[in-house]
Amino acid sequence: MGFSTTAIHAGNEPDATTGAVSVPIYQTSTYAQEAFGKPTGGYEYARTQNPTRAACERNVAALEGAQYGFAFASGMAAIDATLRLVKAGDHVIVSDNTYGGTYRLFTRILANYGIEFSFVDTSDPANVEAALKENTRMVYVETPTNPVMTVTDLRAVADIAHKHGARVVCDNTFMSPYLQRPLEFGVDIVLHSTTKYLNGHSDGVGGIVVLNNEQDAEWLKFVQNSVGAILAPFDSWLVLRGTKTLALRMEQHDKSGRAVAAFLEEHPKVQKLYYPGSLSHKQHELAKRQQRGFGGMVSFDVGSLENARKVLEGTKILTLAESLGAVESLISHPATMTHASVLPETRNRLGITDGLVRISVGLEDTEDIIADLDQALGKI
Ligand code: P1T
């Protein structure tokens, strides 16, 4: 079945009681039991099971080619739940550039519980191999990375990790399953901040984890229920609604992203472009092989905080805001916004300089987005 057919039908079966074609929002905290010890249809309590959330989980799992899905209250909650697959004394290898919140969770919280992290540039698989330790149980990658768009070879990293008996987790938020399906390259667990492309409309925060391994799925289900950071029924429904148009939206994000990147690459005020769709990107060939397109995320360096401020304050259509992946084009400053919790020297080494600007190319008319950037860059 094609991607959009799956997106529209997986998990979206007509409601068993009414035939409603849109999955109902089961806004309930509990379920009346048929008799003592006999829950109705297996439903007991809504932290444990909710039909709207289950539909959302089936839908996104199908889009990634996974059997199991677990939806959480945010992308961070999904990442936290996934990390509960390792325990004190275990070692995790992580892409040195990830969303700042991921770095913060790993270094400031999980490290306090005896989990050991090594941050390496996973775009070179040799670095992953070199970082392996006897106790390495997980390799955690983001590709392309937020915000400098470094690409990791998923197949190569999966092969290295599996030889060692470690799981590979991929944060696929920037690509969405339409543009990249990490499980096809041997990755074990895929997660998303559904806040971004899956929801796609800047109106819900959420996260999801999908996988095929039954044992790990059982544990994640246990964690989801025990910790309780579940995705609410309405937010689950918004994700279900969002994925129905995911293919169409991603096609347009990708198309405009290419045009915006081409414009920026030629612009005299842009000193460096970070975009895997560009021929000048070191891993353009790998990105072409592993991704179906390049998406709507583009970062560029304008040389200084002062220049960045002019662009960030100068746009009229692109909205100055954190987040990404929605219909509106957004512009942000990673060093002070999404990656403020990364140490300044680490930020500079990664390319997250004071002059770095990140844009999420939305679904407005391409020429309007480019004209807006052109006039904002003209203020430098
Ligand atoms: O915000 P939340 O839904 O909790 O998702 C966290 C998260 C996880 N992974 C990636 C790759 C992300 O980009 C994010 C959130 N990112 C932003 C808010 C941002 O503006 O980059």
Short mmCIF file of C-alpha atoms and ligand atoms in Angstrom, two decimals:
data_model
loop_
_atom_site.label_atom_id
_atom_site.label_comp_id
_atom_site.label_asym_id
_atom_site.label_seq_id
_atom_site.Cartn_x
_atom_site.Cartn_y
_atom_site.Cartn_z
CA MET A 1 0.00 0.00 0.00
CA GLY A 2 1.18 3.51 -0.75
CA PHE A 3 2.19 5.99 1.93
CA SER A 4 -0.91 8.19 1.76
CA THR A 5 -3.29 5.22 1.70
CA THR A 6 -1.66 3.98 4.88
CA ALA A 7 -1.68 7.47 6.38
CA ILE A 8 -5.40 7.85 5.74
CA HIS A 9 -6.51 4.34 6.72
CA ALA A 10 -4.12 2.81 9.26
CA GLY A 11 -5.67 3.23 12.69
CA ASN A 12 -8.53 5.15 11.09
CA GLU A 13 -10.99 2.27 10.79
CA PRO A 14 -14.64 3.45 10.98
CA ASP A 15 -15.83 3.55 14.59
CA ALA A 16 -17.28 0.19 15.64
CA THR A 17 -20.37 1.68 17.35
CA THR A 18 -21.39 4.46 14.93
CA GLY A 19 -19.37 4.07 11.76
CA ALA A 20 -17.87 7.56 12.24
CA VAL A 21 -15.10 7.84 9.65
CA SER A 22 -13.11 10.21 11.83
CA VAL A 23 -11.83 8.39 14.91
CA PRO A 24 -13.82 9.72 17.90
CA ILE A 25 -11.99 11.60 20.63
CA TYR A 26 -12.55 9.31 23.61
CA GLN A 27 -12.42 12.06 26.19
CA THR A 28 -12.75 9.86 29.23
CA SER A 29 -10.58 9.03 32.19
CA THR A 30 -12.11 5.64 32.94
CA TYR A 31 -14.47 2.95 31.62
CA ALA A 32 -17.48 1.36 33.31
CA GLN A 33 -16.86 -2.33 33.94
CA GLU A 34 -19.40 -4.88 32.71
CA ALA A 35 -19.10 -6.82 35.92
CA PHE A 36 -16.69 -7.16 38.80
CA GLY A 37 -13.32 -8.14 37.31
CA LYS A 38 -14.72 -7.82 33.77
CA PRO A 39 -13.59 -4.60 32.06
CA THR A 40 -15.59 -3.60 28.95
CA GLY A 41 -13.66 -4.53 25.85
CA GLY A 42 -10.48 -4.70 27.91
CA TYR A 43 -10.56 -0.99 28.79
CA GLU A 44 -9.96 -0.18 32.43
CA TYR A 45 -8.37 3.21 32.92
CA ALA A 46 -7.34 5.86 30.38
CA ARG A 47 -3.69 6.19 31.38
CA THR A 48 -3.36 2.54 30.40
CA GLN A 49 -5.58 2.43 27.30
CA ASN A 50 -7.40 5.00 25.21
CA PRO A 51 -8.88 4.16 21.79
CA THR A 52 -7.95 7.53 20.22
CA ARG A 53 -4.37 7.24 21.41
CA ALA A 54 -4.24 3.61 20.24
CA ALA A 55 -5.44 4.70 16.77
CA CYS A 56 -2.71 7.34 16.63
CA GLU A 57 -0.11 4.78 17.72
CA ARG A 58 -1.23 2.27 15.06
CA ASN A 59 -1.19 4.99 12.42
CA VAL A 60 2.33 6.29 13.02
CA ALA A 61 3.70 2.78 13.58
CA ALA A 62 2.32 1.79 10.15
CA LEU A 63 3.88 4.85 8.51
CA GLU A 64 7.30 3.89 9.86
CA GLY A 65 6.84 0.21 9.02
CA ALA A 66 6.71 -0.75 12.71
CA GLN A 67 4.46 -3.13 14.60
CA TYR A 68 4.25 -1.21 17.85
CA GLY A 69 3.79 2.46 18.73
CA PHE A 70 3.57 4.37 22.02
CA ALA A 71 2.48 8.00 22.15
CA PHE A 72 3.66 10.41 24.82
CA ALA A 73 2.87 13.89 26.08
CA SER A 74 5.87 15.43 24.29
CA GLY A 75 8.86 14.50 22.19
CA MET A 76 10.97 14.75 25.35
CA ALA A 77 8.68 12.32 27.19
CA ALA A 78 9.07 9.89 24.27
CA ILE A 79 12.85 10.20 24.43
CA ASP A 80 12.84 9.78 28.22
CA ALA A 81 10.70 6.63 27.94
CA THR A 82 13.02 5.21 25.28
CA LEU A 83 16.04 5.76 27.51
CA ARG A 84 14.33 3.62 30.16
CA LEU A 85 15.39 0.66 28.02
CA VAL A 86 18.86 1.12 29.51
CA LYS A 87 19.78 1.08 33.16
CA ALA A 88 22.42 2.24 35.61
CA GLY A 89 25.84 1.03 34.49
CA ASP A 90 24.92 1.03 30.79
CA HIS A 91 26.64 3.19 28.20
CA VAL A 92 24.91 5.11 25.40
CA ILE A 93 26.59 6.63 22.34
CA VAL A 94 24.84 9.79 21.16
CA SER A 95 25.17 12.09 18.13
CA ASP A 96 27.16 15.08 19.36
CA ASN A 97 24.63 17.42 17.80
CA THR A 98 21.06 16.76 18.85
CA TYR A 99 18.13 18.94 19.81
CA GLY A 100 19.32 20.91 22.88
CA GLY A 101 16.60 19.40 25.06
CA THR A 102 17.85 15.89 24.31
CA TYR A 103 21.36 16.89 25.34
CA ARG A 104 19.96 18.49 28.50
CA LEU A 105 17.93 15.39 29.43
CA PHE A 106 20.93 13.10 28.93
CA THR A 107 23.60 15.24 30.62
CA ARG A 108 21.65 16.97 33.38
CA ILE A 109 19.13 14.31 34.38
CA LEU A 110 19.80 10.78 33.14
CA ALA A 111 23.55 10.97 33.82
CA ASN A 112 22.63 11.37 37.50
CA TYR A 113 21.10 7.89 37.44
CA GLY A 114 24.26 6.06 36.45
CA ILE A 115 23.76 6.03 32.69
CA GLU A 116 26.98 6.88 30.90
CA PHE A 117 26.89 8.95 27.69
CA SER A 118 29.51 9.48 24.98
CA PHE A 119 28.79 12.26 22.50
CA VAL A 120 30.46 11.60 19.16
CA ASP A 121 30.12 12.80 15.60
CA THR A 122 28.04 9.86 14.36
CA SER A 123 28.26 11.12 10.76
CA ASP A 124 31.52 9.14 10.66
CA PRO A 125 30.62 5.52 11.57
CA ALA A 126 34.25 4.97 12.63
CA ASN A 127 33.61 7.32 15.56
CA VAL A 128 30.74 5.08 16.70
CA GLU A 129 32.93 2.00 16.43
CA ALA A 130 35.70 3.71 18.40
CA ALA A 131 33.31 4.80 21.15
CA LEU A 132 31.90 1.31 21.81
CA LYS A 133 32.50 -0.04 25.28
CA GLU A 134 31.72 -3.36 26.86
CA ASN A 135 28.64 -1.81 28.47
CA THR A 136 27.33 0.03 25.36
CA ARG A 137 23.65 -0.85 25.08
CA MET A 138 22.32 1.90 22.82
CA VAL A 139 23.39 4.15 19.98
CA TYR A 140 21.17 7.22 19.74
CA VAL A 141 21.26 9.28 16.56
CA GLU A 142 19.48 12.25 15.11
CA THR A 143 19.71 12.58 11.33
CA PRO A 144 19.76 15.16 9.91
CA THR A 145 20.72 16.87 13.16
CA ASN A 146 19.10 19.89 14.71
CA PRO A 147 20.27 22.49 13.70
CA VAL A 148 23.45 21.88 11.65
CA MET A 149 21.92 19.17 9.48
CA THR A 150 24.65 16.54 9.80
CA VAL A 151 23.64 13.21 8.29
CA THR A 152 24.38 9.81 9.85
CA ASP A 153 24.63 6.65 7.74
CA LEU A 154 21.91 4.61 9.44
CA ARG A 155 22.81 1.29 7.83
CA ALA A 156 26.51 1.59 8.73
CA VAL A 157 25.77 2.59 12.33
CA ALA A 158 23.15 -0.15 12.74
CA ASP A 159 25.62 -2.78 11.52
CA ILE A 160 28.28 -1.61 13.97
CA ALA A 161 25.87 -1.41 16.90
CA HIS A 162 24.24 -4.77 16.21
CA LYS A 163 27.57 -6.60 16.04
CA HIS A 164 28.04 -5.32 19.57
CA GLY A 165 24.53 -6.22 20.70
CA ALA A 166 23.43 -2.58 21.10
CA ARG A 167 20.12 -1.09 19.94
CA VAL A 168 19.98 1.84 17.55
CA VAL A 169 17.49 4.63 18.16
CA CYS A 170 16.82 7.32 15.57
CA ASP A 171 15.07 10.63 16.19
CA ASN A 172 13.32 11.05 12.84
CA THR A 173 11.58 14.32 13.68
CA PHE A 174 13.26 16.42 10.96
CA MET A 175 12.39 14.06 8.13
CA SER A 176 9.06 12.45 9.12
CA PRO A 177 8.38 8.91 7.87
CA TYR A 178 7.48 10.30 4.46
CA LEU A 179 11.07 11.36 3.77
CA GLN A 180 12.99 8.77 5.80
CA ARG A 181 12.14 5.36 7.24
CA PRO A 182 15.01 4.42 9.54
CA LEU A 183 13.71 0.90 10.30
CA GLU A 184 14.42 0.00 6.65
CA PHE A 185 18.11 0.66 7.33
CA GLY A 186 18.28 -1.60 10.35
CA VAL A 187 17.43 0.94 13.05
CA ASP A 188 15.58 -0.66 15.97
CA ILE A 189 13.57 2.20 17.43
CA VAL A 190 12.31 5.39 15.78
CA LEU A 191 10.96 8.33 17.69
CA HIS A 192 9.40 11.68 16.86
CA SER A 193 8.40 14.89 18.42
CA THR A 194 4.89 14.77 16.91
CA THR A 195 4.74 18.48 17.75
CA LYS A 196 6.51 18.97 14.42
CA TYR A 197 5.67 17.50 10.99
CA LEU A 198 3.34 14.71 12.17
CA ASN A 199 0.93 17.14 13.77
CA GLY A 200 2.07 19.78 11.32
CA HIS A 201 -0.14 22.68 12.41
CA SER A 202 1.54 24.15 15.52
CA ASP A 203 -1.41 23.17 17.70
CA GLY A 204 -0.27 20.23 19.79
CA VAL A 205 2.77 18.97 21.70
CA GLY A 206 3.44 15.25 21.61
CA GLY A 207 5.88 12.43 21.01
CA ILE A 208 5.84 8.88 19.73
CA VAL A 209 8.12 5.83 19.78
CA VAL A 210 7.75 3.00 17.26
CA LEU A 211 9.57 -0.33 17.02
CA ASN A 212 9.35 -4.00 16.10
CA ASN A 213 11.06 -5.77 18.96
CA GLU A 214 8.34 -7.36 21.10
CA GLN A 215 10.31 -7.42 24.33
CA ASP A 216 11.30 -3.76 24.09
CA ALA A 217 7.71 -2.91 23.11
CA GLU A 218 6.42 -4.66 26.23
CA TRP A 219 8.81 -2.64 28.37
CA LEU A 220 7.86 0.66 26.69
CA LYS A 221 4.19 -0.11 27.25
CA PHE A 222 4.97 -0.80 30.90
CA VAL A 223 6.92 2.47 31.15
CA GLN A 224 4.16 4.42 29.38
CA ASN A 225 1.59 3.19 31.89
CA SER A 226 3.83 3.28 34.96
CA VAL A 227 5.28 6.75 34.40
CA GLY A 228 2.12 8.06 32.80
CA ALA A 229 3.41 10.71 30.37
CA ILE A 230 0.70 9.77 27.86
CA LEU A 231 -0.55 11.69 24.85
CA ALA A 232 -4.03 13.10 25.54
CA PRO A 233 -6.98 11.95 23.40
CA PHE A 234 -7.46 15.29 21.64
CA ASP A 235 -3.75 15.64 20.91
CA SER A 236 -3.71 12.07 19.61
CA TRP A 237 -6.59 12.99 17.32
CA LEU A 238 -4.69 16.05 16.05
CA VAL A 239 -1.77 13.82 15.09
CA LEU A 240 -4.17 11.42 13.33
CA ARG A 241 -5.63 14.36 11.47
CA GLY A 242 -2.16 15.67 10.66
CA THR A 243 -0.73 12.51 9.17
CA LYS A 244 -3.58 12.27 6.63
CA THR A 245 -1.94 15.12 4.72
CA LEU A 246 1.66 14.34 5.66
CA ALA A 247 2.73 13.28 2.16
CA LEU A 248 1.25 16.38 0.53
CA ARG A 249 2.72 18.66 3.13
CA MET A 250 6.17 17.08 3.00
CA GLU A 251 6.24 17.34 -0.80
CA GLN A 252 5.64 21.08 -0.51
CA HIS A 253 8.03 21.57 2.45
CA ASP A 254 10.65 19.78 0.37
CA LYS A 255 9.95 21.78 -2.79
CA SER A 256 10.07 25.15 -1.03
CA GLY A 257 13.02 24.02 1.10
CA ARG A 258 15.04 23.37 -2.05
CA ALA A 259 14.15 26.77 -3.50
CA VAL A 260 14.87 28.64 -0.25
CA ALA A 261 18.21 26.83 0.20
CA ALA A 262 19.22 27.62 -3.40
CA PHE A 263 18.38 31.29 -2.80
CA LEU A 264 20.35 31.41 0.46
CA GLU A 265 23.36 29.62 -0.99
CA GLU A 266 23.77 32.38 -3.58
CA HIS A 267 23.09 35.26 -1.21
CA PRO A 268 26.16 37.43 -0.47
CA LYS A 269 25.23 37.89 3.21
CA VAL A 270 25.05 34.13 3.83
CA GLN A 271 28.46 32.83 4.87
CA LYS A 272 27.58 29.17 5.26
CA LEU A 273 24.58 27.04 4.42
CA TYR A 274 23.58 23.88 6.31
CA TYR A 275 21.27 21.87 4.06
CA PRO A 276 21.82 18.25 2.93
CA GLY A 277 20.05 18.95 -0.37
CA SER A 278 22.88 21.20 -1.46
CA LEU A 279 25.61 19.73 -3.66
CA SER A 280 28.08 21.46 -1.35
CA HIS A 281 26.88 19.50 1.72
CA LYS A 282 29.54 16.94 2.66
CA GLN A 283 26.96 14.17 2.89
CA HIS A 284 24.70 15.08 0.01
CA GLU A 285 25.09 11.65 -1.62
CA LEU A 286 24.30 9.81 1.61
CA ALA A 287 21.27 12.04 2.22
CA LYS A 288 20.05 11.27 -1.31
CA ARG A 289 20.43 7.55 -0.70
CA GLN A 290 18.78 7.43 2.70
CA GLN A 291 16.12 10.13 2.35
CA ARG A 292 13.34 10.59 -0.14
CA GLY A 293 13.90 14.36 -0.11
CA PHE A 294 15.49 17.00 2.07
CA GLY A 295 12.54 18.53 3.89
CA GLY A 296 11.95 22.05 5.08
CA MET A 297 14.76 22.64 7.56
CA VAL A 298 17.53 24.99 6.49
CA SER A 299 20.19 26.66 8.65
CA PHE A 300 22.60 29.37 7.62
CA ASP A 301 25.30 31.50 9.18
CA VAL A 302 25.33 35.25 8.75
CA GLY A 303 28.58 35.78 10.66
CA SER A 304 27.60 37.53 13.88
CA LEU A 305 24.93 37.93 16.54
CA GLU A 306 24.24 41.44 15.26
CA ASN A 307 23.61 40.18 11.72
CA ALA A 308 21.49 37.30 13.02
CA ARG A 309 19.42 39.71 15.09
CA LYS A 310 18.71 41.83 12.00
CA VAL A 311 17.42 38.83 10.07
CA LEU A 312 15.47 37.38 13.02
CA GLU A 313 13.78 40.70 13.72
CA GLY A 314 13.46 41.62 10.07
CA THR A 315 11.17 38.93 8.70
CA LYS A 316 7.47 39.64 8.32
CA ILE A 317 6.13 36.28 7.15
CA LEU A 318 8.59 33.95 8.88
CA THR A 319 7.62 34.02 12.54
CA LEU A 320 10.33 34.30 15.19
CA ALA A 321 9.60 31.23 17.31
CA GLU A 322 10.95 27.90 18.53
CA SER A 323 9.62 24.72 16.95
CA LEU A 324 9.41 23.59 13.34
CA GLY A 325 7.55 21.39 10.91
CA ALA A 326 4.27 23.25 10.65
CA VAL A 327 2.33 25.16 8.02
CA GLU A 328 3.82 28.50 9.12
CA SER A 329 7.43 29.29 8.31
CA LEU A 330 9.40 29.82 11.51
CA ILE A 331 12.76 31.42 12.09
CA SER A 332 14.89 30.88 15.19
CA HIS A 333 18.29 31.43 16.77
CA PRO A 334 19.62 28.05 17.96
CA ALA A 335 22.42 29.43 20.17
CA THR A 336 20.01 31.33 22.44
CA MET A 337 16.82 29.35 21.89
CA THR A 338 16.75 25.60 21.15
CA HIS A 339 20.40 24.95 22.05
CA ALA A 340 20.91 27.39 24.93
CA SER A 341 21.59 24.47 27.28
CA VAL A 342 24.58 23.27 25.22
CA LEU A 343 27.91 24.62 26.52
CA PRO A 344 29.18 27.59 24.45
CA GLU A 345 32.45 25.85 23.46
CA THR A 346 30.52 22.76 22.34
CA ARG A 347 28.08 24.94 20.42
CA ASN A 348 30.91 26.69 18.59
CA ARG A 349 32.63 23.42 17.76
CA LEU A 350 29.40 22.10 16.27
CA GLY A 351 28.76 25.24 14.22
CA ILE A 352 25.97 26.56 16.47
CA THR A 353 27.51 30.01 16.42
CA ASP A 354 25.92 33.32 17.39
CA GLY A 355 25.48 33.98 13.67
CA LEU A 356 23.54 30.79 12.97
CA VAL A 357 19.91 31.19 11.95
CA ARG A 358 17.53 28.24 11.50
CA ILE A 359 14.40 28.27 9.43
CA SER A 360 11.55 25.85 9.13
CA VAL A 361 10.19 26.43 5.65
CA GLY A 362 6.41 26.30 5.86
CA LEU A 363 3.64 26.02 3.34
CA GLU A 364 3.20 29.65 2.33
CA ASP A 365 3.89 30.45 -1.33
CA THR A 366 7.56 29.81 -2.01
CA GLU A 367 8.16 33.19 -3.62
CA ASP A 368 6.71 34.99 -0.59
CA ILE A 369 9.05 33.12 1.76
CA ILE A 370 12.05 33.96 -0.40
CA ALA A 371 11.04 37.62 -0.80
CA ASP A 372 10.66 37.89 2.98
CA LEU A 373 14.12 36.42 3.60
CA ASP A 374 15.57 38.66 0.90
CA GLN A 375 14.27 41.85 2.52
CA ALA A 376 15.36 40.66 5.99
CA LEU A 377 18.87 39.80 4.78
CA GLY A 378 18.92 43.25 3.14
CA LYS A 379 18.92 44.77 6.65
CA ILE A 380 22.46 43.46 7.30
O1 P1T B 1 9.27 19.72 22.06
P1 P1T B 1 9.03 18.25 22.16
O2 P1T B 1 7.77 17.80 21.53
O3 P1T B 1 9.20 17.74 23.55
O4 P1T B 1 10.16 17.55 21.26
C1 P1T B 1 11.53 17.57 21.56
C2 P1T B 1 12.35 17.39 20.31
C3 P1T B 1 12.87 16.15 20.03
N1 P1T B 1 13.61 15.92 18.93
C4 P1T B 1 13.87 16.90 18.05
C5 P1T B 1 14.69 16.63 16.85
C6 P1T B 1 13.35 18.19 18.27
O5 P1T B 1 13.62 19.13 17.36
C7 P1T B 1 12.58 18.44 19.43
C8 P1T B 1 12.02 19.79 19.72
N2 P1T B 1 12.58 20.82 18.99
C9 P1T B 1 12.25 22.15 19.05
C10 P1T B 1 11.32 22.64 19.88
C11 P1T B 1 13.00 23.02 18.15
O6 P1T B 1 12.60 24.17 17.92
O7 P1T B 1 14.02 22.55 17.61
#
